[in-house]
mmCIF file of C-alpha atoms in Angstrom:
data_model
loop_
_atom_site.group_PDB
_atom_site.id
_atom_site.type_symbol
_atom_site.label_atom_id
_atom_site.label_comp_id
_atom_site.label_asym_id
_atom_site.label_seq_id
_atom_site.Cartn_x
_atom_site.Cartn_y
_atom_site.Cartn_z
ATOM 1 C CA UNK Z 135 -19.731 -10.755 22.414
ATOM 2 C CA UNK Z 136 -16.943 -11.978 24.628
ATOM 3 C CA UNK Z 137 -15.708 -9.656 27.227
ATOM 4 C CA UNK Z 138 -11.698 -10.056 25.966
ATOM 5 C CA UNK Z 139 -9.736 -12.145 24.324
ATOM 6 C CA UNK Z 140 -6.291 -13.410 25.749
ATOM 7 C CA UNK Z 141 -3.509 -12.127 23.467
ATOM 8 C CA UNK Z 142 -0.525 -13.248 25.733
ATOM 9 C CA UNK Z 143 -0.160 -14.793 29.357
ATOM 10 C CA UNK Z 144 2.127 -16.143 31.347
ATOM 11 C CA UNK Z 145 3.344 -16.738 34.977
ATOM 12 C CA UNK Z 146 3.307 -13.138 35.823
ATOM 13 C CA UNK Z 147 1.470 -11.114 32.987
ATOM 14 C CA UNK Z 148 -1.584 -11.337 30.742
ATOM 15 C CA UNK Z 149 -2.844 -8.954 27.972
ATOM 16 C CA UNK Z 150 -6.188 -9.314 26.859
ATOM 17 C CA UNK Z 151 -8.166 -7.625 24.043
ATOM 18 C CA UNK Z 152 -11.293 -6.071 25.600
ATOM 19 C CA UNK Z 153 -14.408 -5.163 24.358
ATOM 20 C CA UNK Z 154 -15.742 -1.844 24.511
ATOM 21 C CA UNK Z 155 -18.548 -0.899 27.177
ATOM 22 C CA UNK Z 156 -16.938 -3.013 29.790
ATOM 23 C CA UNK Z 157 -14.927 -1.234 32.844
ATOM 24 C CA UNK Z 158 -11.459 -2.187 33.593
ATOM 25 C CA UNK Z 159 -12.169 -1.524 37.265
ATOM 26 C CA UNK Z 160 -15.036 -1.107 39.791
ATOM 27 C CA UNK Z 161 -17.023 2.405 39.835
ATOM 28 C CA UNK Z 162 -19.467 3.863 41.364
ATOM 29 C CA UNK Z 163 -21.937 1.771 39.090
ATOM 30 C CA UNK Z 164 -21.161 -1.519 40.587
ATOM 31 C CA UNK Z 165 -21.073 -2.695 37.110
ATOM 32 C CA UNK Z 166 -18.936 -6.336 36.302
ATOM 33 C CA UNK Z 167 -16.092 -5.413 35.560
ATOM 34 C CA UNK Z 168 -13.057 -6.569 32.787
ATOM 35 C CA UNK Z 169 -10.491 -7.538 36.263
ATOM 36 C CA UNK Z 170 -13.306 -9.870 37.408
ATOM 37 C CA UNK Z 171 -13.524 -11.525 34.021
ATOM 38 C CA UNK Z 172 -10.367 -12.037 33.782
ATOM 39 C CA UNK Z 173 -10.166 -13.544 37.453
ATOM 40 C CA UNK Z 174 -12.692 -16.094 36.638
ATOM 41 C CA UNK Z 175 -10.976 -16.861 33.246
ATOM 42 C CA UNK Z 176 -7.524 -17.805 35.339
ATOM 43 C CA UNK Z 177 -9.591 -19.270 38.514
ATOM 44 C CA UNK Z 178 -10.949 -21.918 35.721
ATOM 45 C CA UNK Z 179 -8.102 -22.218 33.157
ATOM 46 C CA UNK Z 180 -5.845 -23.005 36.017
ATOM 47 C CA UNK Z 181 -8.276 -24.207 38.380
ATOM 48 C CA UNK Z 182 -7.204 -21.896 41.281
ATOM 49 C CA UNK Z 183 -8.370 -22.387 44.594
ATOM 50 C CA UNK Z 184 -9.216 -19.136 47.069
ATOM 51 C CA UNK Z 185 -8.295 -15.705 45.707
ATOM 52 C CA UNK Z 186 -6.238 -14.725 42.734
ATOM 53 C CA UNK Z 187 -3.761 -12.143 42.275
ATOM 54 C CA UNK Z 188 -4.852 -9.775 39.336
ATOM 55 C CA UNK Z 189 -4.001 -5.885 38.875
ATOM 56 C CA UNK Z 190 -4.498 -4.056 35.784
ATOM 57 C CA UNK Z 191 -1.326 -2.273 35.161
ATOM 58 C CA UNK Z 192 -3.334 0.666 32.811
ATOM 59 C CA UNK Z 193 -6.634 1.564 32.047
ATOM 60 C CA UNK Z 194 -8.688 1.606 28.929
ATOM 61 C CA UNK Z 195 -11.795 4.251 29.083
ATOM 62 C CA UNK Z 196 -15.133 2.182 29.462
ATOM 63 C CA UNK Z 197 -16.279 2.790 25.719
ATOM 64 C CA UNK Z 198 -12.787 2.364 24.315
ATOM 65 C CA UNK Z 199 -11.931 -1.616 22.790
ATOM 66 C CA UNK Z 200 -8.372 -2.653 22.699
ATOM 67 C CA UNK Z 201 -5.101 -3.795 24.748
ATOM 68 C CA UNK Z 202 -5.145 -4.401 28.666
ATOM 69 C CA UNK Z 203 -2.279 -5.308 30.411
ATOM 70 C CA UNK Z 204 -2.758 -7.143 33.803
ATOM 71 C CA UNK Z 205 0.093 -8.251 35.876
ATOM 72 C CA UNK Z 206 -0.742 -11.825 38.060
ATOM 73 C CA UNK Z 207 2.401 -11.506 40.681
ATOM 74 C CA UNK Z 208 3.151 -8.777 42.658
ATOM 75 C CA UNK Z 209 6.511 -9.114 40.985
ATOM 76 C CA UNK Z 210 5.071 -8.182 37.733
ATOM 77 C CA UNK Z 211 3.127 -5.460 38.840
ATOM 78 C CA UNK Z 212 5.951 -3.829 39.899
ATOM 79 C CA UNK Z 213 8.429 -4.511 37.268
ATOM 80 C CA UNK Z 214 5.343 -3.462 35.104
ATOM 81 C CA UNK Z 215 4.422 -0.330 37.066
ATOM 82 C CA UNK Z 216 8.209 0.585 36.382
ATOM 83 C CA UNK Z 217 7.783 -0.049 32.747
ATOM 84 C CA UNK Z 218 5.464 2.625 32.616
ATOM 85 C CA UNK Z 219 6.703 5.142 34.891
ATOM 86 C CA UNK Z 220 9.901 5.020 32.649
ATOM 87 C CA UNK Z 221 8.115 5.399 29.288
ATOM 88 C CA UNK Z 222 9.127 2.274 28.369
ATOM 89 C CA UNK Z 223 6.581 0.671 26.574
ATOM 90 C CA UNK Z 224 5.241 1.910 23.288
ATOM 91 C CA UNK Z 225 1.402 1.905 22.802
ATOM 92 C CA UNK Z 226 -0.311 2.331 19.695
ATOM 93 C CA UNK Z 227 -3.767 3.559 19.286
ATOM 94 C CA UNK Z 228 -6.250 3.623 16.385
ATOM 95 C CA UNK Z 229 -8.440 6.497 16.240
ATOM 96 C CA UNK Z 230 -11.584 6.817 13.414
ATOM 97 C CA UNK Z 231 -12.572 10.799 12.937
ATOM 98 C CA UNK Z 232 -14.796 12.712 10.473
ATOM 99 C CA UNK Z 233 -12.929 15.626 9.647
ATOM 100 C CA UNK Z 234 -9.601 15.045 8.306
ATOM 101 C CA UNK Z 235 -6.670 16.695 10.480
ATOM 102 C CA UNK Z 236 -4.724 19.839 8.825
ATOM 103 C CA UNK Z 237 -1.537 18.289 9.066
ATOM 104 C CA UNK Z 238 -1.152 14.171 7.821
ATOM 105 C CA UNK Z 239 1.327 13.863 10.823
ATOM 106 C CA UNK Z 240 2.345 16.065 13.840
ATOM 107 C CA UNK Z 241 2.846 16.033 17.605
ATOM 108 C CA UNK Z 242 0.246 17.526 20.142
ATOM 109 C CA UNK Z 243 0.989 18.965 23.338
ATOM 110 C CA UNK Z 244 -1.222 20.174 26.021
ATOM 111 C CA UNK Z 245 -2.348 20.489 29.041
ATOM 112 C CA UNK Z 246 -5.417 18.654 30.333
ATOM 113 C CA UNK Z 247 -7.065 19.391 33.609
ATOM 114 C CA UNK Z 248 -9.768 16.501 34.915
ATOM 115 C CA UNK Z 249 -12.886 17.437 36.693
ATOM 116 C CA UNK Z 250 -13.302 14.279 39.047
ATOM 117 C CA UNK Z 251 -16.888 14.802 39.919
ATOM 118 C CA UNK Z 252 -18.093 15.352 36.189
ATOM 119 C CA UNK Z 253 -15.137 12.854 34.760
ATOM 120 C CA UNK Z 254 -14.266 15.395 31.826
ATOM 121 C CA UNK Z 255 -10.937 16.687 30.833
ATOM 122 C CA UNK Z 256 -10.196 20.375 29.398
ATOM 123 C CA UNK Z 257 -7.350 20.824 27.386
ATOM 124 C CA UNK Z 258 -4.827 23.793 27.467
ATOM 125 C CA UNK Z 259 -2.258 25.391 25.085
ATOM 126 C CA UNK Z 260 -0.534 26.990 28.113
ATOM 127 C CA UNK Z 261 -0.103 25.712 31.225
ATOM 128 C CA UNK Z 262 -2.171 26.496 33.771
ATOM 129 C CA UNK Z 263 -2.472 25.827 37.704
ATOM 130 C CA UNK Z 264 -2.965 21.947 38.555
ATOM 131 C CA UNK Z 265 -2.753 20.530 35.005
ATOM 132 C CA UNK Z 266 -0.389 17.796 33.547
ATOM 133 C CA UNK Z 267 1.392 17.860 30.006
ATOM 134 C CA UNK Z 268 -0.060 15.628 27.405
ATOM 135 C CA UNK Z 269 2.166 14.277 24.519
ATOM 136 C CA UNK Z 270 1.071 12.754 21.469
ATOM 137 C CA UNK Z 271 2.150 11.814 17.891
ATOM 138 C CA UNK Z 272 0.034 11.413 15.610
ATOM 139 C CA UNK Z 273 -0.195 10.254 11.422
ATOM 140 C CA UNK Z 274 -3.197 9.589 8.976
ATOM 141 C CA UNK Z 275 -3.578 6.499 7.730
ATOM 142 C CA UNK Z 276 -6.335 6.816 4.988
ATOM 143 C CA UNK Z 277 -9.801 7.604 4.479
ATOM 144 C CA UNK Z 278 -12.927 5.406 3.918
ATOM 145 C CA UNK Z 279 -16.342 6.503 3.722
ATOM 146 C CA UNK Z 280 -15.209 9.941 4.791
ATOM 147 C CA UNK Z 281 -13.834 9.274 7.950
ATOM 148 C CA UNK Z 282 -10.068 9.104 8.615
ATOM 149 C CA UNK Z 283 -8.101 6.469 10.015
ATOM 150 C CA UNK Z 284 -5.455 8.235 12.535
ATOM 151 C CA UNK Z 285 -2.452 6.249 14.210
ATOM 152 C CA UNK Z 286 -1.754 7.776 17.795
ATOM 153 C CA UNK Z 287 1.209 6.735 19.938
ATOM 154 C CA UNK Z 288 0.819 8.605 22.949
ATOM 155 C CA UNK Z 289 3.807 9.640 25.228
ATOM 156 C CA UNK Z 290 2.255 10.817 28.015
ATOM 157 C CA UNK Z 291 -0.936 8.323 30.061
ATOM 158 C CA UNK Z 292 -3.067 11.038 31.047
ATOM 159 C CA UNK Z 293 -6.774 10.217 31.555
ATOM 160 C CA UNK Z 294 -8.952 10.847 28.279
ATOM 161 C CA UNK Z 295 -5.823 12.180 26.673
ATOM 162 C CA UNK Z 296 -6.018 11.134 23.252
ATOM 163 C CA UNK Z 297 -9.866 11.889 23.410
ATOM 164 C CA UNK Z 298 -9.514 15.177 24.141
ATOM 165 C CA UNK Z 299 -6.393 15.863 22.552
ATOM 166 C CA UNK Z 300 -7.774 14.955 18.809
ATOM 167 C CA UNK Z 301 -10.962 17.231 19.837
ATOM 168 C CA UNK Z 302 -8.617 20.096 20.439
ATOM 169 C CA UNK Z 303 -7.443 19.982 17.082
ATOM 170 C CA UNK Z 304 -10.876 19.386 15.767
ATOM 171 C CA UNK Z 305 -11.277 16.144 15.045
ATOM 172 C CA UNK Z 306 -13.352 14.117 17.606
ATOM 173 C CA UNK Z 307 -13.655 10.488 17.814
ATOM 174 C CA UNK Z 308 -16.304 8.624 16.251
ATOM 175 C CA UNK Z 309 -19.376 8.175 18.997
ATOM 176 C CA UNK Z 310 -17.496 10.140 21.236
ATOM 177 C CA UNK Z 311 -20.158 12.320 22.621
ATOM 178 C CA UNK Z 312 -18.538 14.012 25.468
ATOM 179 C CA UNK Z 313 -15.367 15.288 23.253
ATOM 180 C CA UNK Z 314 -17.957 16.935 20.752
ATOM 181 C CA UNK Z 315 -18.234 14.185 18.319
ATOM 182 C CA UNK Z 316 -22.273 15.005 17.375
ATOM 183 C CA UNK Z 317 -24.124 11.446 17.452
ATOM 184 C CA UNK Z 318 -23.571 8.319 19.384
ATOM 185 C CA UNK Z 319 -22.652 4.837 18.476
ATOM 186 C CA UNK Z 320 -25.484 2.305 18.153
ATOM 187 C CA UNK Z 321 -23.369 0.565 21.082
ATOM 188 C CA UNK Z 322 -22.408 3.183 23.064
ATOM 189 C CA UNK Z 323 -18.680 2.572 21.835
ATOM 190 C CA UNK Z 324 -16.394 5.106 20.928
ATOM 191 C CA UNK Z 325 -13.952 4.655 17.479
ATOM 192 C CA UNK Z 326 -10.723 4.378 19.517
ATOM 193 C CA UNK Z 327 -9.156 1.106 19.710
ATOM 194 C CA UNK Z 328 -5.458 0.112 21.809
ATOM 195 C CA UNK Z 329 -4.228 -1.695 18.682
ATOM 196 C CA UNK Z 330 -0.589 -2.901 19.964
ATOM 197 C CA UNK Z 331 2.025 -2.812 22.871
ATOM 198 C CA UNK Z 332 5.756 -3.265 22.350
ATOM 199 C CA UNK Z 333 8.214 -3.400 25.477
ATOM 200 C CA UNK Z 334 10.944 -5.992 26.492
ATOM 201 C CA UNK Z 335 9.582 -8.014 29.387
ATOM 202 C CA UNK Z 336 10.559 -7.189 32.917
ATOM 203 C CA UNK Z 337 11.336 -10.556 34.022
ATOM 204 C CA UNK Z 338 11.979 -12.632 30.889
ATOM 205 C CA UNK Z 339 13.584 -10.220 29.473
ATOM 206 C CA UNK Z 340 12.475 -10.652 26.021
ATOM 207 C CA UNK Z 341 10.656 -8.544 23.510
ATOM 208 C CA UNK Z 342 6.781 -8.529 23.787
ATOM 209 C CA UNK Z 343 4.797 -7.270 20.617
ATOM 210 C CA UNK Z 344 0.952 -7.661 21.054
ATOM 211 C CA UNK Z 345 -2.097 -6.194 18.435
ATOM 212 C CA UNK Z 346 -5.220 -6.582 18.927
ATOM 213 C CA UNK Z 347 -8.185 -7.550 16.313
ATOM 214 C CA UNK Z 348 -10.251 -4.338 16.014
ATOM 215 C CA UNK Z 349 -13.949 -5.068 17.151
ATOM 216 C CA UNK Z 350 -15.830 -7.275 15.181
ATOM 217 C CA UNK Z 351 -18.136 -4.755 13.368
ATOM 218 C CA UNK Z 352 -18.442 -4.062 9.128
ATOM 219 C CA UNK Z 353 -17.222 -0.365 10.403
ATOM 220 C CA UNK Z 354 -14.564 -1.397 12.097
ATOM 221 C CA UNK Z 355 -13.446 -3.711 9.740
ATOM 222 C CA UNK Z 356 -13.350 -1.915 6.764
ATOM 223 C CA UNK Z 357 -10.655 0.131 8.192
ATOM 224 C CA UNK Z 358 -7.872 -3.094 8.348
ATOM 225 C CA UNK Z 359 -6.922 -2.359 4.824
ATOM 226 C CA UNK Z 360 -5.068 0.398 5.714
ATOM 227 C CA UNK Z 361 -2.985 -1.228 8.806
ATOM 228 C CA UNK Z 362 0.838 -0.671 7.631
ATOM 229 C CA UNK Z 363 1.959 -3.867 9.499
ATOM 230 C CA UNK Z 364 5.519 -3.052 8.472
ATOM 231 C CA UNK Z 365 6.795 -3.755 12.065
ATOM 232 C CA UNK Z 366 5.111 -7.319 11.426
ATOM 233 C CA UNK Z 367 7.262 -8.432 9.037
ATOM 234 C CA UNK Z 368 10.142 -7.611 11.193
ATOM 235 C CA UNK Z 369 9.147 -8.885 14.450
ATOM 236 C CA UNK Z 370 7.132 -12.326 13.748
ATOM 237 C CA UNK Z 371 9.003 -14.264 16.232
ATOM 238 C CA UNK Z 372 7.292 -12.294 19.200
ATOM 239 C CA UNK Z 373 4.116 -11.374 17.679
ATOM 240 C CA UNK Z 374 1.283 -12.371 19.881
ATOM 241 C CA UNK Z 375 -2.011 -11.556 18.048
#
């Protein structure tokens, strides 16, 4: 399996679909990593002498497939950067769970404190001292072989948020392990995929709608039925897919 996919580029951004397991930056493990993929992908493509400029402007979680935005100027990095600090960009997550959530559609707020040295997150009705407020929507999709097909568009970027967040309520993510989902994934994957980005871009100005191809698994797969697409229809001059 390839490590991503390019689903947009140009002089200052690229978005690539990645594949779960790989990290978006270096750790501790010293493991290759999705920014030096993408490095050799533009060093070749473009046939780039010396170093290349390349910053992811987000993270994905290691086990978690979907949409990575990098920025490949300085210029878009910051313009990007700002995008994000001013909620401007919508993000769209799909999320399979077990247990099917009380409500079809609601909005979850908490607040999630990170232990660095064990890289968990606890999540909090109230607020308590040195945690951040997580914001969520959610909806239900469907159901297919008795798990449940949840939309998420998160509003806050906090780290594990949506993880942790769907736990709280009781529904864990497929293979997620460390959220309280109760066996793993064959792959070490977890069901959470960045399906699409929407934002108007920084320096062109122009909209940018991106969705990713859910990994290439019968599970996974199964699950495209139930996509709504309606903003598809709409927006076909600036789909990137």
């Amino acid at each position: 399996m390839k490590d991503f996919h390019v689903v947009y580029e140009d002089n200052h951004i690229i978005i690539v679909n990645k594949r779960a397991g790989i990290l978006v930056q270096g750790d501790s493990t010293g493991d290759r990593t999705l920014t030096d993929a993408v490095k050799e992908y533009i060093k070749k493509e473009y046939n780039k002498p010396g170093d290349v400029f390349l910053h992811p402007v987000h993270r994905l979680d290691r086990p978690v497939s979907g949409l990575v935005i990098f920025a490949r100027t300085s210029k878009g990095l910051e313009r990007m950067m700002e995008l994000f600090r001013k909620r401007d960009i919508q993000k769209t997550y799909w999320a399979i769970v077990r247990r099917k959530p009380k409500d079809a559609k609601g909005k979850l707020v908490h607040w999630i404190v990170k232990d660095e040295a064990k890289n968990v997150v606890t999540a909090h009705e109230v607020e308590v001292k040195g945690s951040q407020k997580a914001e969520l929507n959610y909806k239900v999709l469907g159901e297919i072989n008795k798990h449940f097909l949840i939309e998420v568009e998160p509003i806050t970027g906090r780290p594990h948020q949506i993880r942790v967040q769907l736990a709280s309520m009781g529904c864990p993510i497929r293979g997620d392990l460390k959220y309280g989902f109760d066996r793993p994934n064959a792959d070490a994957s977890i069901n959470l995929h960045a399906r699409r980005v929407y934002f108007i871009h920084p320096i062109k100005k122009e909209p940018i709608i991106c969705k990713a191809a859910v990994p290439a698994n019968a599970f996974w797969e199964e699950f495209l039925e139930l996509d709504p697409d309606d903003f598809k229809q709409k927006n076909l001059d600036f789909l990137h897919e």
